[in-house]
Amino acid sequence: MKSIKILPFLFLLLLMSCNKLSTTPEDKKSVEEVQKFYGGSVGTMKGVDFFNGKSNNYFELTIKGSGLIDKQPERSISSAANIAYIAYQNQKPETYDIIKVKIFLSDGSNISKSFSKKELQEVKDIYPEVDKVNSFLMNKDYNGILEMFEPKFKPEDKLVKDGLFEMDSKLGSIQKIQFQGFEFIDDSNLGHTVLIREVSKRDNMFPFINIAFDRKTKKLLNIEFP
């Protein structure tokens, strides 16, 4: 009797999974763009997760042998977020509920992260604000940056202007800024934030930039140059 009850469920699970196994042009594009950014070997898998009676379609990307990631293992969580975001941008929003990423590092360890389409869309929605900050930084528009701050966390004008001017003078002007991932962080001081991780190009140097935004208001909370 048990087999009669179990088999229909297994058949339903198999049927739902098979409907998702075909590789779409969007899947191929996602892999191409991830490989273009990180190199290495990129694999994919997709299926259905069941949790609390709810099913979620997922698309998983695995990557190994990436020189860029292996050189910066401390940023692998952000790299996983970036890979998920690249895939999401090349997919139809309704296709997958979850984008999963698994990174195999050169030391034999690995990390796995999952991102819901709601989280990825949240980053996509805030990206116009990221672009504004980047444009102000590259054009040395320090007043423009100051106007973007949440009033409660706005630093002193002189502190920001002097700091950015000194950095531009010492390191050279920013020629280009590249998005390299994000993290959702609950900070005791800043609150619920999304931390955007980037790298800039200044002459022959490539300093990192971290930009924190309020997840609800999309206001700028902090900029740091670690």
Tab-separated table of C-alpha atoms in Angstrom:
chain	number	residue	atom	x	y	z
A	1	MET	CA	0.000	0.000	0.000
A	2	LYS	CA	2.844	2.382	0.743
A	3	SER	CA	4.216	2.058	-2.774
A	4	ILE	CA	0.828	3.056	-4.224
A	5	LYS	CA	0.887	6.275	-2.190
A	6	ILE	CA	4.503	7.107	-2.883
A	7	LEU	CA	4.709	6.404	-6.612
A	8	PRO	CA	2.229	9.066	-7.766
A	9	PHE	CA	4.167	11.661	-5.762
A	10	LEU	CA	7.458	10.529	-7.275
A	11	PHE	CA	5.925	10.670	-10.736
A	12	LEU	CA	4.671	14.202	-10.084
A	13	LEU	CA	8.085	15.280	-8.802
A	14	LEU	CA	9.809	13.741	-11.837
A	15	LEU	CA	7.342	15.386	-14.200
A	16	MET	CA	7.833	18.830	-12.650
A	17	SER	CA	11.607	18.434	-12.748
A	18	CYS	CA	11.685	17.267	-16.359
A	19	ASN	CA	9.706	20.286	-17.449
A	20	LYS	CA	12.587	22.449	-16.187
A	21	LEU	CA	15.531	20.452	-17.543
A	22	SER	CA	15.701	21.836	-21.067
A	23	THR	CA	18.401	24.471	-21.547
A	24	THR	CA	17.020	27.813	-22.690
A	25	PRO	CA	18.798	30.567	-24.630
A	26	GLU	CA	18.639	32.626	-21.422
A	27	ASP	CA	20.433	29.843	-19.528
A	28	LYS	CA	23.181	29.767	-22.149
A	29	LYS	CA	23.520	33.551	-22.068
A	30	SER	CA	23.795	33.477	-18.267
A	31	VAL	CA	26.654	30.982	-18.448
A	32	GLU	CA	28.415	32.944	-21.199
A	33	GLU	CA	28.291	36.183	-19.222
A	34	VAL	CA	29.471	34.548	-15.979
A	35	GLN	CA	32.345	32.880	-17.817
A	36	LYS	CA	33.233	36.144	-19.541
A	37	PHE	CA	33.481	37.861	-16.143
A	38	TYR	CA	35.168	35.125	-14.072
A	39	GLY	CA	36.661	32.582	-16.447
A	40	GLY	CA	37.031	29.074	-15.104
A	41	SER	CA	34.604	26.236	-15.665
A	42	VAL	CA	30.888	26.972	-15.272
A	43	GLY	CA	28.233	24.293	-14.884
A	44	THR	CA	24.488	24.455	-14.343
A	45	MET	CA	21.697	22.471	-12.801
A	46	LYS	CA	18.013	23.197	-12.309
A	47	GLY	CA	15.087	21.698	-10.540
A	48	VAL	CA	12.410	22.223	-7.927
A	49	ASP	CA	12.796	22.680	-4.182
A	50	PHE	CA	9.901	21.833	-1.878
A	51	PHE	CA	9.623	23.568	1.482
A	52	ASN	CA	6.588	23.883	3.772
A	53	GLY	CA	4.308	22.686	0.997
A	54	LYS	CA	5.584	25.289	-1.472
A	55	SER	CA	7.624	24.580	-4.588
A	56	ASN	CA	10.370	26.873	-5.900
A	57	ASN	CA	11.993	26.582	-9.310
A	58	TYR	CA	15.738	27.061	-9.073
A	59	PHE	CA	18.675	27.562	-11.415
A	60	GLU	CA	22.102	26.697	-9.991
A	61	LEU	CA	25.483	27.719	-11.348
A	62	THR	CA	28.705	26.068	-10.220
A	63	ILE	CA	32.113	27.562	-10.925
A	64	LYS	CA	35.644	26.338	-10.361
A	65	GLY	CA	39.090	27.255	-11.595
A	66	SER	CA	38.347	30.992	-11.672
A	67	GLY	CA	41.616	32.909	-11.296
A	68	LEU	CA	39.766	36.048	-10.260
A	69	ILE	CA	37.864	34.332	-7.446
A	70	ASP	CA	40.852	32.267	-6.302
A	71	LYS	CA	42.961	35.442	-5.960
A	72	GLN	CA	40.316	37.010	-3.675
A	73	PRO	CA	38.792	34.153	-1.643
A	74	GLU	CA	37.790	36.618	1.082
A	75	ARG	CA	35.340	38.166	-1.402
A	76	SER	CA	33.818	34.859	-2.532
A	77	ILE	CA	30.439	35.605	-0.906
A	78	SER	CA	30.189	38.809	-2.901
A	79	SER	CA	31.343	36.920	-5.995
A	80	ALA	CA	28.522	34.419	-5.495
A	81	ALA	CA	26.068	37.316	-5.289
A	82	ASN	CA	27.506	38.823	-8.457
A	83	ILE	CA	27.210	35.525	-10.322
A	84	ALA	CA	23.567	35.223	-9.250
A	85	TYR	CA	22.920	38.807	-10.329
A	86	ILE	CA	24.535	38.258	-13.737
A	87	ALA	CA	22.335	35.200	-14.248
A	88	TYR	CA	19.215	37.053	-13.091
A	89	GLN	CA	19.843	39.922	-15.489
A	90	ASN	CA	19.947	37.470	-18.387
A	91	GLN	CA	16.804	35.580	-17.395
A	92	LYS	CA	13.121	36.373	-17.637
A	93	PRO	CA	12.176	37.430	-14.068
A	94	GLU	CA	9.352	34.889	-13.828
A	95	THR	CA	11.452	31.877	-14.865
A	96	TYR	CA	13.152	30.976	-11.577
A	97	ASP	CA	12.220	31.619	-7.951
A	98	ILE	CA	15.776	31.081	-6.740
A	99	ILE	CA	19.259	31.430	-8.223
A	100	LYS	CA	21.813	29.219	-6.484
A	101	VAL	CA	25.578	29.546	-6.741
A	102	LYS	CA	28.294	27.133	-5.660
A	103	ILE	CA	31.941	28.182	-5.842
A	104	PHE	CA	34.807	25.699	-5.606
A	105	LEU	CA	37.975	27.382	-4.367
A	106	SER	CA	41.553	26.380	-5.121
A	107	ASP	CA	42.181	25.264	-1.511
A	108	GLY	CA	39.528	22.547	-1.855
A	109	SER	CA	36.814	24.387	0.069
A	110	ASN	CA	33.551	25.608	-1.402
A	111	ILE	CA	30.730	27.983	-0.595
A	112	SER	CA	27.058	27.796	-1.532
A	113	LYS	CA	24.612	30.698	-1.579
A	114	SER	CA	20.980	31.077	-2.637
A	115	PHE	CA	19.265	34.274	-3.736
A	116	SER	CA	15.543	34.718	-4.213
A	117	LYS	CA	14.272	36.640	-7.219
A	118	LYS	CA	12.859	39.182	-4.744
A	119	GLU	CA	16.361	39.870	-3.377
A	120	LEU	CA	17.903	40.072	-6.837
A	121	GLN	CA	15.158	42.387	-8.069
A	122	GLU	CA	15.774	44.572	-5.015
A	123	VAL	CA	19.407	45.011	-6.079
A	124	LYS	CA	18.328	45.697	-9.659
A	125	ASP	CA	15.885	48.370	-8.433
A	126	ILE	CA	18.578	50.110	-6.402
A	127	TYR	CA	21.165	50.010	-9.187
A	128	PRO	CA	20.195	53.412	-10.673
A	129	GLU	CA	21.287	54.917	-7.332
A	130	VAL	CA	24.578	53.020	-7.564
A	131	ASP	CA	25.090	54.454	-11.038
A	132	LYS	CA	24.529	57.963	-9.676
A	133	VAL	CA	27.163	57.530	-6.986
A	134	ASN	CA	29.622	56.105	-9.505
A	135	SER	CA	29.017	58.982	-11.904
A	136	PHE	CA	29.557	61.544	-9.137
A	137	LEU	CA	32.784	59.819	-8.062
A	138	MET	CA	34.191	59.711	-11.586
A	139	ASN	CA	33.213	63.333	-12.269
A	140	LYS	CA	34.437	64.491	-8.836
A	141	ASP	CA	30.994	65.903	-8.067
A	142	TYR	CA	31.348	65.832	-4.294
A	143	ASN	CA	28.207	67.936	-3.744
A	144	GLY	CA	26.184	65.412	-5.740
A	145	ILE	CA	27.376	62.610	-3.467
A	146	LEU	CA	26.526	64.572	-0.332
A	147	GLU	CA	22.972	65.181	-1.548
A	148	MET	CA	22.381	61.435	-1.864
A	149	PHE	CA	22.973	60.690	1.820
A	150	GLU	CA	20.185	59.841	4.222
A	151	PRO	CA	20.067	63.060	6.307
A	152	LYS	CA	20.545	61.147	9.553
A	153	PHE	CA	23.841	59.678	8.334
A	154	LYS	CA	25.108	62.554	6.227
A	155	PRO	CA	28.759	63.293	7.142
A	156	GLU	CA	30.231	66.761	7.372
A	157	ASP	CA	30.612	68.367	3.962
A	158	LYS	CA	34.254	69.276	4.531
A	159	LEU	CA	35.144	65.776	5.687
A	160	VAL	CA	33.740	64.209	2.517
A	161	LYS	CA	35.099	66.794	0.097
A	162	ASP	CA	38.573	66.869	1.614
A	163	GLY	CA	38.751	63.085	1.833
A	164	LEU	CA	37.655	62.472	-1.756
A	165	PHE	CA	39.848	65.268	-3.089
A	166	GLU	CA	42.897	63.876	-1.307
A	167	MET	CA	42.219	60.381	-2.637
A	168	ASP	CA	41.777	61.636	-6.195
A	169	SER	CA	44.993	63.661	-5.903
A	170	LYS	CA	47.071	60.762	-4.570
A	171	LEU	CA	45.668	57.848	-6.578
A	172	GLY	CA	44.513	59.597	-9.727
A	173	SER	CA	41.036	60.116	-11.097
A	174	ILE	CA	38.611	57.184	-11.276
A	175	GLN	CA	38.371	56.048	-14.890
A	176	LYS	CA	36.007	53.127	-14.461
A	177	ILE	CA	33.985	51.369	-11.747
A	178	GLN	CA	32.929	47.716	-11.922
A	179	PHE	CA	30.136	46.101	-9.874
A	180	GLN	CA	31.442	42.997	-8.072
A	181	GLY	CA	28.585	41.838	-5.895
A	182	PHE	CA	26.560	42.689	-2.842
A	183	GLU	CA	25.641	41.581	0.659
A	184	PHE	CA	22.555	42.142	2.771
A	185	ILE	CA	23.670	43.246	6.231
A	186	ASP	CA	21.770	44.124	9.391
A	187	ASP	CA	23.978	46.756	10.989
A	188	SER	CA	23.430	47.899	14.570
A	189	ASN	CA	24.056	51.487	13.509
A	190	LEU	CA	22.887	51.695	9.891
A	191	GLY	CA	19.983	49.233	10.105
A	192	HIS	CA	18.875	46.986	7.219
A	193	THR	CA	21.366	47.667	4.463
A	194	VAL	CA	22.513	46.362	1.115
A	195	LEU	CA	26.263	46.700	0.724
A	196	ILE	CA	27.344	47.114	-2.885
A	197	ARG	CA	30.897	45.946	-3.549
A	198	GLU	CA	32.807	47.477	-6.455
A	199	VAL	CA	36.313	47.926	-7.776
A	200	SER	CA	37.586	51.125	-9.370
A	201	LYS	CA	40.329	51.776	-11.906
A	202	ARG	CA	42.698	54.642	-11.066
A	203	ASP	CA	45.762	54.820	-13.310
A	204	ASN	CA	47.459	51.473	-12.588
A	205	MET	CA	45.654	50.853	-9.300
A	206	PHE	CA	42.357	49.062	-8.648
A	207	PRO	CA	41.030	50.111	-5.213
A	208	PHE	CA	37.825	48.632	-3.806
A	209	ILE	CA	34.726	50.699	-3.045
A	210	ASN	CA	31.903	49.689	-0.679
A	211	ILE	CA	28.613	51.583	-0.838
A	212	ALA	CA	25.845	51.021	1.718
A	213	PHE	CA	22.198	51.813	0.989
A	214	ASP	CA	19.097	51.645	3.139
A	215	ARG	CA	17.075	48.703	1.817
A	216	LYS	CA	13.768	50.497	2.321
A	217	THR	CA	14.458	54.102	1.340
A	218	LYS	CA	17.329	53.404	-1.121
A	219	LYS	CA	19.160	56.350	0.448
A	220	LEU	CA	22.948	56.377	0.678
A	221	LEU	CA	24.236	55.513	4.143
A	222	ASN	CA	27.986	55.150	3.764
A	223	ILE	CA	30.881	55.019	1.322
A	224	GLU	CA	34.173	53.415	2.236
A	225	PHE	CA	37.415	52.699	0.423
A	226	PRO	CA	38.835	49.620	2.190
